[in-house]
């Protein structure tokens, strides 16, 4: 990027303001990360991007480049505490004629800085540590780590060739020669192991066991776990000497874009015929699927499911919960005339989705409706589970 003296001064001032904002919000806490935020030019990593438009209705993203909005405005937006989208649907953007985009699925971005630094603080790094990052994206978070620990300590993996190419160029412009690997980060990168810290900025359905194998005993793995219905939250696992890793959820959010290799199949599954399955009444309606704690339990109890609502023949909404992988297991929820709910369940497997969910809700209720931060995760070579309270407590298998 060509840099006039006043451009550099403005950019430095914007970085300072961003650092002040992140500190005031309690996200930026340690001097090492503050110095990195003040030093790393985010604008080098987001020379062109899309930003979500604040309008009701369909989510729409608007292109932002120096040519479209002017250099000053582009620079201001590059330092906003906002997620800046740089790719949709795994396709490169036509920057010769960028148009507003809707009905698309963001697949790469520079994550909002408050979340980036919050995760970096949670990573608990110390000088001399080796870090593996999964999901380089624009390379901005990689650059912050290079600044804090030295580029030679950082291995970053990006699955998308074009995205990785842009990150490599931006990192190089900033003088950071970290190891940037193009490939599936779910396999880690054995050549750079052992790692003291592993951080993923894409969500995963389970923790890839390679990350545990490539960690130093006592090392930490920080990642968001998610399913196809929602995010479970951010977990920090400590790797033991016994090949296991264990830790608790730190927060219920954030929700990162899922690792591409674990994305949901395009098809939601087959809608069951009206006479399929067995019906009964249930006290639990579909509203629970989107509740804070109850939604978390839904994701745990029905790890392969997704849901949607459709009007039935008499106009009442039916909510379909479908698990296409699990023998086409289904639960269909319909309001009853008495103001309650009926559920019709079936599928080729023995799994009955709503029974599983109600059992999880019952355990949760008996425990006093604990928050997601009262849950933890154990990763072992043979299986992975989320438990309530302590590793011996009630548990749910992750779809490993
Ligand atoms: C939210 S963006 C990363 C943000 C980035 N750390 C930053 O601060 O700019 C998530 C990235 O993860 C990448 N990704 C998805 N699945 C991956 C995988 N299996 N291995 C490596 N990268 C992956 C996506 O292509 C995307 O660029």
Tab-separated table of C-alpha atoms and ligand atoms in Angstrom:
chain	number	residue	atom	x	y	z
A	1	UNK	CA	0.000	0.000	0.000
A	2	UNK	CA	1.432	3.472	-0.861
A	3	UNK	CA	1.902	5.410	2.304
A	4	UNK	CA	1.958	9.174	2.454
A	5	UNK	CA	3.215	10.607	5.789
A	6	UNK	CA	-0.273	11.798	6.833
A	7	UNK	CA	-1.677	8.375	5.882
A	8	UNK	CA	0.778	6.716	8.290
A	9	UNK	CA	-0.036	9.212	11.032
A	10	UNK	CA	-3.767	8.653	10.582
A	11	UNK	CA	-3.347	4.852	10.577
A	12	UNK	CA	-1.220	4.982	13.748
A	13	UNK	CA	-3.843	7.166	15.433
A	14	UNK	CA	-6.618	4.753	14.437
A	15	UNK	CA	-4.620	1.828	15.875
A	16	UNK	CA	-4.191	3.745	19.110
A	17	UNK	CA	-7.947	4.416	19.228
A	18	UNK	CA	-8.666	0.750	18.526
A	19	UNK	CA	-6.303	-0.296	21.340
A	20	UNK	CA	-8.015	2.185	23.711
A	21	UNK	CA	-11.428	0.816	22.738
A	22	UNK	CA	-10.331	-2.811	23.277
A	23	UNK	CA	-8.761	-1.926	26.632
A	24	UNK	CA	-11.850	-0.017	27.797
A	25	UNK	CA	-14.000	-3.029	26.866
A	26	UNK	CA	-11.787	-5.278	29.014
A	27	UNK	CA	-10.695	-7.389	26.029
A	28	UNK	CA	-7.107	-6.114	25.774
A	29	UNK	CA	-5.391	-6.631	29.096
A	30	UNK	CA	-1.663	-7.289	28.690
A	31	UNK	CA	1.017	-4.859	27.532
A	32	UNK	CA	2.453	-7.312	24.959
A	33	UNK	CA	-0.831	-7.614	23.070
A	34	UNK	CA	-1.509	-3.878	23.398
A	35	UNK	CA	1.852	-3.109	21.758
A	36	UNK	CA	0.992	-5.565	18.980
A	37	UNK	CA	-2.416	-3.941	18.306
A	38	UNK	CA	-0.755	-0.507	18.224
A	39	UNK	CA	1.940	-1.723	15.827
A	40	UNK	CA	0.286	-4.132	13.343
A	41	UNK	CA	-1.314	-2.277	10.395
A	42	UNK	CA	-4.676	-4.033	10.002
A	43	UNK	CA	-5.267	-2.064	6.795
A	44	UNK	CA	-2.506	-4.097	5.089
A	45	UNK	CA	-4.629	-7.245	5.661
A	46	UNK	CA	-7.958	-5.790	4.528
A	47	UNK	CA	-7.148	-3.763	1.428
A	48	UNK	CA	-10.660	-4.623	0.108
A	49	UNK	CA	-13.489	-6.100	2.084
A	50	UNK	CA	-17.228	-6.359	2.612
A	51	UNK	CA	-19.042	-5.055	5.659
A	52	UNK	CA	-22.496	-6.079	6.854
A	53	UNK	CA	-25.136	-3.410	6.225
A	54	UNK	CA	-27.234	-2.432	9.231
A	55	UNK	CA	-30.655	-2.854	7.705
A	56	UNK	CA	-33.630	-4.987	8.741
A	57	UNK	CA	-34.430	-8.034	6.618
A	58	UNK	CA	-32.099	-9.969	4.395
A	59	UNK	CA	-28.437	-9.792	5.504
A	60	UNK	CA	-26.544	-7.747	2.939
A	61	UNK	CA	-22.846	-6.945	2.699
A	62	UNK	CA	-21.468	-3.824	0.994
A	63	UNK	CA	-18.044	-3.585	-0.642
A	64	UNK	CA	-15.488	-1.222	0.884
A	65	UNK	CA	-12.354	-0.225	-1.027
A	66	UNK	CA	-10.360	3.038	-1.163
A	67	UNK	CA	-11.701	3.572	-4.703
A	68	UNK	CA	-15.352	3.111	-3.672
A	69	UNK	CA	-15.497	5.080	-0.418
A	70	UNK	CA	-12.286	7.159	-0.445
A	71	UNK	CA	-9.010	6.356	1.286
A	72	UNK	CA	-9.900	8.092	4.555
A	73	UNK	CA	-13.214	6.266	5.007
A	74	UNK	CA	-11.764	2.895	3.948
A	75	UNK	CA	-8.948	3.352	6.504
A	76	UNK	CA	-11.419	4.277	9.245
A	77	UNK	CA	-13.474	1.161	8.517
A	78	UNK	CA	-10.356	-1.034	8.397
A	79	UNK	CA	-9.794	-0.158	12.076
A	80	UNK	CA	-13.420	-0.587	13.154
A	81	UNK	CA	-14.028	-3.240	15.780
A	82	UNK	CA	-15.934	-5.207	13.198
A	83	UNK	CA	-15.660	-8.416	11.206
A	84	UNK	CA	-14.558	-7.591	7.654
A	85	UNK	CA	-15.557	-10.228	5.128
A	86	UNK	CA	-13.085	-11.052	2.379
A	87	UNK	CA	-14.657	-14.117	0.740
A	88	UNK	CA	-18.111	-15.675	0.233
A	89	UNK	CA	-19.007	-19.261	-0.626
A	90	UNK	CA	-15.335	-20.147	-1.156
A	91	UNK	CA	-15.305	-18.022	-4.326
A	92	UNK	CA	-13.020	-15.133	-5.135
A	93	UNK	CA	-14.735	-11.731	-5.318
A	94	UNK	CA	-14.796	-9.851	-8.617
A	95	UNK	CA	-13.061	-6.703	-7.379
A	96	UNK	CA	-13.209	-5.092	-10.837
A	97	UNK	CA	-16.915	-4.538	-10.325
A	98	UNK	CA	-17.885	-5.310	-6.716
A	99	UNK	CA	-21.607	-5.297	-5.973
A	100	UNK	CA	-23.551	-5.568	-2.686
A	101	UNK	CA	-23.962	-9.249	-1.774
A	102	UNK	CA	-26.831	-11.050	-0.067
A	103	UNK	CA	-27.903	-14.679	0.131
A	104	UNK	CA	-24.287	-15.726	0.539
A	105	UNK	CA	-22.228	-17.523	3.118
A	106	UNK	CA	-19.044	-15.748	4.360
A	107	UNK	CA	-16.077	-18.137	4.155
A	108	UNK	CA	-13.167	-15.880	5.097
A	109	UNK	CA	-12.736	-12.684	7.057
A	110	UNK	CA	-10.712	-10.598	9.413
A	111	UNK	CA	-12.468	-11.381	12.678
A	112	UNK	CA	-13.569	-8.446	14.813
A	113	UNK	CA	-10.507	-7.277	16.781
A	114	UNK	CA	-12.212	-7.486	20.189
A	115	UNK	CA	-12.735	-11.207	19.627
A	116	UNK	CA	-9.228	-11.711	18.244
A	117	UNK	CA	-7.563	-10.124	21.264
A	118	UNK	CA	-9.936	-11.786	23.686
A	119	UNK	CA	-8.830	-15.148	22.310
A	120	UNK	CA	-5.170	-14.143	22.283
A	121	UNK	CA	-5.426	-13.129	25.949
A	122	UNK	CA	-7.125	-16.471	26.735
A	123	UNK	CA	-4.277	-18.269	24.977
A	124	UNK	CA	-1.962	-17.350	27.881
A	125	UNK	CA	1.233	-17.109	25.847
A	126	UNK	CA	4.700	-16.486	27.203
A	127	UNK	CA	7.886	-15.493	25.421
A	128	UNK	CA	9.550	-18.357	23.590
A	129	UNK	CA	6.342	-20.358	22.979
A	130	UNK	CA	5.523	-22.074	19.666
A	131	UNK	CA	1.989	-21.459	18.425
A	132	UNK	CA	-0.079	-23.200	15.765
A	133	UNK	CA	-2.981	-21.204	14.337
A	134	UNK	CA	-5.742	-22.831	12.267
A	135	UNK	CA	-7.580	-20.420	9.940
A	136	UNK	CA	-5.090	-17.764	8.820
A	137	UNK	CA	-7.781	-15.801	6.982
A	138	UNK	CA	-6.439	-12.351	6.205
A	139	UNK	CA	-3.375	-12.985	8.377
A	140	UNK	CA	-4.152	-10.150	10.831
A	141	UNK	CA	-4.287	-12.400	13.912
A	142	UNK	CA	-1.172	-14.209	12.638
A	143	UNK	CA	0.598	-10.849	12.430
A	144	UNK	CA	-0.380	-9.945	16.008
A	145	UNK	CA	1.142	-13.245	17.185
A	146	UNK	CA	4.264	-12.697	15.068
A	147	UNK	CA	4.684	-9.306	16.702
A	148	UNK	CA	4.187	-10.694	20.217
A	149	UNK	CA	6.245	-13.912	19.960
A	150	UNK	CA	8.396	-13.575	16.835
A	151	UNK	CA	7.453	-14.884	13.389
A	152	UNK	CA	9.706	-17.934	13.764
A	153	UNK	CA	7.435	-19.159	16.596
A	154	UNK	CA	4.224	-19.085	14.540
A	155	UNK	CA	2.814	-21.762	12.233
A	156	UNK	CA	-0.462	-20.745	10.607
A	157	UNK	CA	-2.627	-23.009	8.418
A	158	UNK	CA	-5.184	-21.856	5.869
A	159	UNK	CA	-7.224	-24.272	3.792
A	160	UNK	CA	-8.004	-21.867	0.935
A	161	UNK	CA	-5.208	-21.325	-1.549
A	162	UNK	CA	-6.275	-17.815	-2.644
A	163	UNK	CA	-6.910	-16.624	0.909
A	164	UNK	CA	-3.512	-17.976	1.995
A	165	UNK	CA	-1.803	-16.215	-0.927
A	166	UNK	CA	-3.198	-12.835	0.111
A	167	UNK	CA	-2.277	-13.418	3.768
A	168	UNK	CA	1.257	-14.398	2.796
A	169	UNK	CA	1.675	-11.194	0.768
A	170	UNK	CA	0.301	-9.005	3.576
A	171	UNK	CA	2.467	-10.690	6.226
A	172	UNK	CA	5.502	-10.226	4.019
A	173	UNK	CA	4.701	-6.500	3.478
A	174	UNK	CA	4.730	-6.168	7.267
A	175	UNK	CA	8.054	-8.021	7.521
A	176	UNK	CA	6.678	-11.201	9.144
A	177	UNK	CA	8.087	-14.463	7.738
A	178	UNK	CA	5.998	-16.934	9.750
A	179	UNK	CA	5.444	-20.490	8.536
A	180	UNK	CA	2.242	-20.319	6.468
A	181	UNK	CA	0.867	-23.696	5.426
A	182	UNK	CA	-1.853	-24.164	2.796
A	183	UNK	CA	-3.851	-27.229	3.765
A	184	UNK	CA	-6.438	-28.706	6.071
A	185	UNK	CA	-5.659	-27.403	9.546
A	186	UNK	CA	-7.681	-30.263	11.055
A	187	UNK	CA	-4.568	-32.366	10.429
A	188	UNK	CA	-2.352	-29.797	12.170
A	189	UNK	CA	1.214	-29.515	10.934
A	190	UNK	CA	3.495	-32.157	12.399
A	191	UNK	CA	6.683	-30.564	11.027
A	192	UNK	CA	6.296	-27.573	13.348
A	193	UNK	CA	5.348	-29.629	16.462
A	194	UNK	CA	5.441	-29.688	19.416
A	195	UNK	CA	3.273	-26.640	19.971
A	196	UNK	CA	2.836	-24.904	23.311
A	197	UNK	CA	-0.372	-23.320	22.137
A	198	UNK	CA	-2.940	-24.099	19.419
A	199	UNK	CA	-5.599	-21.586	18.454
A	200	UNK	CA	-8.367	-22.098	15.894
A	201	UNK	CA	-10.288	-19.220	14.337
A	202	UNK	CA	-12.686	-21.553	12.561
A	203	UNK	CA	-15.202	-23.654	14.506
A	204	UNK	CA	-14.940	-27.443	14.799
A	205	UNK	CA	-17.525	-30.171	15.543
A	206	UNK	CA	-14.934	-32.049	17.569
A	207	UNK	CA	-11.302	-31.371	18.441
A	208	UNK	CA	-9.044	-32.912	15.794
A	209	UNK	CA	-6.916	-35.439	17.658
A	210	UNK	CA	-3.845	-34.345	15.650
A	211	UNK	CA	-3.900	-31.095	17.642
A	212	UNK	CA	-3.524	-33.093	20.865
A	213	UNK	CA	-0.786	-35.298	19.400
A	214	UNK	CA	1.140	-32.258	18.176
A	215	UNK	CA	0.908	-30.375	21.487
A	216	UNK	CA	3.528	-30.345	24.197
A	217	UNK	CA	2.240	-31.943	27.441
A	218	UNK	CA	0.875	-29.060	29.486
A	219	UNK	CA	0.127	-27.147	26.277
A	220	UNK	CA	-3.186	-25.402	25.659
A	221	UNK	CA	-5.688	-25.724	22.813
A	222	UNK	CA	-8.161	-22.875	22.345
A	223	UNK	CA	-11.001	-23.412	19.908
A	224	UNK	CA	-14.702	-22.921	19.408
A	225	UNK	CA	-16.801	-26.050	19.254
A	226	UNK	CA	-19.894	-25.885	17.130
A	227	UNK	CA	-22.505	-27.961	15.436
A	228	UNK	CA	-24.798	-27.422	12.498
A	229	UNK	CA	-27.473	-25.771	14.635
A	230	UNK	CA	-25.282	-23.422	16.677
A	231	UNK	CA	-22.007	-22.725	18.428
A	232	UNK	CA	-21.346	-24.494	21.724
A	233	UNK	CA	-18.724	-21.933	22.715
A	234	UNK	CA	-15.049	-21.336	23.310
A	235	UNK	CA	-13.093	-24.053	25.108
A	236	UNK	CA	-9.582	-24.125	26.477
A	237	UNK	CA	-8.125	-27.610	26.841
A	238	UNK	CA	-4.959	-28.574	28.679
A	239	UNK	CA	-3.060	-31.430	27.077
A	240	UNK	CA	-1.987	-34.125	29.542
A	241	UNK	CA	0.900	-36.610	29.496
A	242	UNK	CA	-1.619	-39.417	28.884
A	243	UNK	CA	-2.713	-38.450	25.361
A	244	UNK	CA	-5.872	-36.759	26.635
A	245	UNK	CA	-6.876	-33.117	26.693
A	246	UNK	CA	-9.428	-31.613	29.028
A	247	UNK	CA	-10.910	-28.237	29.860
A	248	UNK	CA	-14.003	-26.133	30.327
A	249	UNK	CA	-16.048	-23.814	28.181
A	250	UNK	CA	-14.891	-20.231	28.737
A	251	UNK	CA	-17.943	-18.629	27.140
A	252	UNK	CA	-21.049	-19.672	25.244
A	253	UNK	CA	-20.069	-17.586	22.258
A	254	UNK	CA	-18.413	-16.808	19.858
A	255	UNK	CA	-19.670	-18.402	16.706
A	256	UNK	CA	-16.945	-18.872	14.109
A	257	UNK	CA	-17.449	-20.086	10.559
A	258	UNK	CA	-17.146	-23.866	10.677
A	259	UNK	CA	-14.020	-25.620	9.329
A	260	UNK	CA	-14.817	-26.191	5.661
A	261	UNK	CA	-14.247	-29.940	5.854
A	262	UNK	CA	-16.867	-30.234	8.614
A	263	UNK	CA	-19.564	-28.078	7.051
A	264	UNK	CA	-23.108	-29.451	6.949
A	265	UNK	CA	-24.229	-31.370	3.852
A	266	UNK	CA	-26.247	-29.249	1.413
A	267	UNK	CA	-29.335	-31.378	1.815
A	268	UNK	CA	-31.210	-31.054	5.096
A	269	UNK	CA	-32.596	-34.562	4.598
A	270	UNK	CA	-35.965	-35.946	3.571
A	271	UNK	CA	-39.129	-34.556	5.077
A	272	UNK	CA	-40.947	-37.502	6.688
A	273	UNK	CA	-44.359	-38.468	5.302
A	274	UNK	CA	-47.354	-37.435	7.472
A	275	UNK	CA	-47.984	-41.052	8.586
A	276	UNK	CA	-44.365	-41.813	9.474
A	277	UNK	CA	-43.205	-42.158	13.080
A	278	UNK	CA	-44.896	-42.288	16.456
A	279	UNK	CA	-46.594	-39.293	17.993
A	280	UNK	CA	-46.945	-38.258	21.630
A	281	UNK	CA	-47.459	-35.064	23.592
A	282	UNK	CA	-44.468	-33.128	24.834
A	283	UNK	CA	-44.164	-30.226	27.244
A	284	UNK	CA	-41.199	-28.921	25.248
A	285	UNK	CA	-41.869	-26.791	22.174
A	286	UNK	CA	-39.447	-25.790	19.404
A	287	UNK	CA	-38.770	-22.398	21.026
A	288	UNK	CA	-36.283	-24.204	23.278
A	289	UNK	CA	-34.071	-24.929	20.277
A	290	UNK	CA	-33.089	-21.279	20.070
A	291	UNK	CA	-32.937	-20.491	23.798
A	292	UNK	CA	-29.538	-19.743	25.317
A	293	UNK	CA	-28.941	-22.747	27.631
A	294	UNK	CA	-31.664	-24.950	26.108
A	295	UNK	CA	-30.195	-24.403	22.607
A	296	UNK	CA	-26.778	-25.449	23.908
A	297	UNK	CA	-28.363	-28.666	25.256
A	298	UNK	CA	-30.120	-29.247	21.907
A	299	UNK	CA	-26.804	-29.076	20.080
A	300	UNK	CA	-25.258	-31.538	22.550
A	301	UNK	CA	-28.127	-34.019	22.547
A	302	UNK	CA	-28.769	-33.958	18.762
A	303	UNK	CA	-25.256	-33.336	17.350
A	304	UNK	CA	-26.100	-34.136	13.726
A	305	UNK	CA	-29.472	-32.400	13.562
A	306	UNK	CA	-30.779	-29.223	11.940
A	307	UNK	CA	-34.261	-27.721	12.080
A	308	UNK	CA	-36.632	-25.517	10.128
A	309	UNK	CA	-40.335	-24.671	10.152
A	310	UNK	CA	-42.901	-25.079	7.386
A	311	UNK	CA	-46.636	-24.374	7.380
A	312	UNK	CA	-48.812	-27.510	7.394
A	313	UNK	CA	-51.998	-27.988	5.354
A	314	UNK	CA	-54.102	-26.097	7.937
A	315	UNK	CA	-51.571	-23.251	8.135
A	316	UNK	CA	-50.033	-24.261	11.501
A	317	UNK	CA	-46.240	-24.259	11.572
A	318	UNK	CA	-44.551	-27.637	11.869
A	319	UNK	CA	-40.957	-27.646	13.084
A	320	UNK	CA	-38.857	-30.379	11.508
A	321	UNK	CA	-35.731	-31.551	13.336
A	322	UNK	CA	-33.816	-33.781	10.926
A	323	UNK	CA	-30.597	-35.760	11.280
A	324	UNK	CA	-29.827	-37.000	7.782
A	325	UNK	CA	-26.653	-38.819	8.852
A	326	UNK	CA	-28.241	-40.693	11.736
A	327	UNK	CA	-30.471	-43.025	9.723
A	328	UNK	CA	-32.768	-40.141	8.805
A	329	UNK	CA	-33.840	-39.666	12.422
A	330	UNK	CA	-36.569	-37.031	12.703
A	331	UNK	CA	-38.802	-35.213	15.157
A	332	UNK	CA	-41.714	-33.094	13.962
A	333	UNK	CA	-43.243	-30.641	16.431
A	334	UNK	CA	-46.795	-29.387	15.995
A	335	UNK	CA	-48.876	-27.168	18.298
A	336	UNK	CA	-51.911	-28.924	19.800
A	337	UNK	CA	-55.367	-27.436	20.144
A	338	UNK	CA	-54.900	-27.302	23.900
A	339	UNK	CA	-51.939	-24.940	23.553
A	340	UNK	CA	-49.276	-27.611	24.065
A	341	UNK	CA	-47.121	-29.556	21.646
A	342	UNK	CA	-47.108	-32.894	19.964
A	343	UNK	CA	-43.974	-34.584	18.668
A	344	UNK	CA	-43.856	-37.251	15.967
A	345	UNK	CA	-40.547	-39.166	15.921
A	346	UNK	CA	-39.003	-41.855	13.755
A	347	UNK	CA	-36.243	-42.766	11.342
A	348	UNK	CA	-34.356	-45.875	10.299
A	349	UNK	CA	-31.987	-45.780	13.285
A	350	UNK	CA	-33.062	-46.415	16.870
A	351	UNK	CA	-32.249	-42.792	17.743
A	352	UNK	CA	-35.295	-40.786	18.786
A	353	UNK	CA	-34.164	-37.185	18.633
A	354	UNK	CA	-36.746	-35.571	20.913
A	355	UNK	CA	-36.362	-38.324	23.544
A	356	UNK	CA	-32.616	-37.626	23.598
A	357	UNK	CA	-33.251	-33.906	23.902
A	358	UNK	CA	-35.794	-34.277	26.674
A	359	UNK	CA	-33.419	-36.534	28.623
A	360	UNK	CA	-30.700	-33.853	28.345
A	361	UNK	CA	-33.166	-31.130	29.413
A	362	UNK	CA	-34.172	-33.233	32.441
A	363	UNK	CA	-30.532	-33.632	33.550
A	364	UNK	CA	-29.954	-29.931	33.028
A	365	UNK	CA	-33.044	-29.057	35.090
A	366	UNK	CA	-32.044	-31.439	37.923
A	367	UNK	CA	-28.662	-29.669	38.032
A	368	UNK	CA	-30.375	-26.257	38.403
A	369	UNK	CA	-30.071	-25.083	34.773
A	370	UNK	CA	-26.288	-24.459	34.845
A	371	UNK	CA	-24.662	-22.135	32.317
A	372	UNK	CA	-22.542	-23.506	29.450
A	373	UNK	CA	-19.443	-22.500	31.439
A	374	UNK	CA	-20.317	-25.306	33.899
A	375	UNK	CA	-19.711	-27.804	31.100
A	376	UNK	CA	-16.330	-29.137	29.982
A	377	UNK	CA	-14.776	-31.346	27.344
A	378	UNK	CA	-12.559	-34.420	27.444
A	379	UNK	CA	-10.692	-35.419	24.299
A	380	UNK	CA	-9.287	-38.954	24.319
A	381	UNK	CA	-7.927	-41.013	21.397
A	382	UNK	CA	-11.031	-43.192	21.248
A	383	UNK	CA	-13.788	-40.621	21.888
A	384	UNK	CA	-14.637	-37.079	22.844
A	385	UNK	CA	-17.353	-35.932	25.190
A	386	UNK	CA	-18.870	-32.866	26.763
A	387	UNK	CA	-19.658	-33.296	30.458
A	388	UNK	CA	-21.646	-31.373	33.006
A	389	UNK	CA	-19.917	-30.315	36.229
A	390	UNK	CA	-16.905	-32.635	36.191
A	391	UNK	CA	-15.451	-35.297	33.867
A	392	UNK	CA	-17.425	-38.020	35.712
A	393	UNK	CA	-20.731	-36.117	35.386
A	394	UNK	CA	-23.496	-36.618	32.816
A	395	UNK	CA	-21.932	-36.524	29.363
A	396	UNK	CA	-22.703	-36.351	25.642
A	397	UNK	CA	-20.477	-37.715	22.888
A	398	UNK	CA	-19.170	-35.288	20.294
A	399	UNK	CA	-19.542	-36.444	16.667
A	400	UNK	CA	-15.889	-37.414	16.240
B	1	LIG	C1	-12.772	-16.286	10.556
B	1	LIG	S1	-11.571	-16.611	9.316
B	1	LIG	C2	-10.026	-16.396	10.131
B	1	LIG	C3	-9.756	-15.041	10.693
B	1	LIG	C4	-8.305	-14.746	10.842
B	1	LIG	N1	-7.691	-15.491	11.889
B	1	LIG	C5	-8.085	-13.256	10.970
B	1	LIG	O1	-7.936	-12.752	12.067
B	1	LIG	O2	-8.085	-12.597	9.941
B	1	LIG	C6	-11.614	-18.412	9.244
B	1	LIG	C7	-10.644	-18.967	8.233
B	1	LIG	O3	-10.537	-20.360	8.466
B	1	LIG	C8	-10.272	-20.967	7.221
B	1	LIG	N2	-10.518	-22.413	7.356
B	1	LIG	C9	-11.703	-23.078	7.314
B	1	LIG	N3	-11.493	-24.396	7.462
B	1	LIG	C10	-10.151	-24.574	7.626
B	1	LIG	C11	-9.323	-25.705	7.809
B	1	LIG	N4	-9.835	-26.936	7.890
B	1	LIG	N5	-7.988	-25.518	7.901
B	1	LIG	C12	-7.449	-24.273	7.828
B	1	LIG	N6	-8.191	-23.161	7.629
B	1	LIG	C13	-9.523	-23.300	7.545
B	1	LIG	C14	-11.203	-20.233	6.282
B	1	LIG	O4	-10.825	-20.400	4.935
B	1	LIG	C15	-11.066	-18.813	6.787
B	1	LIG	O5	-10.083	-18.123	6.075
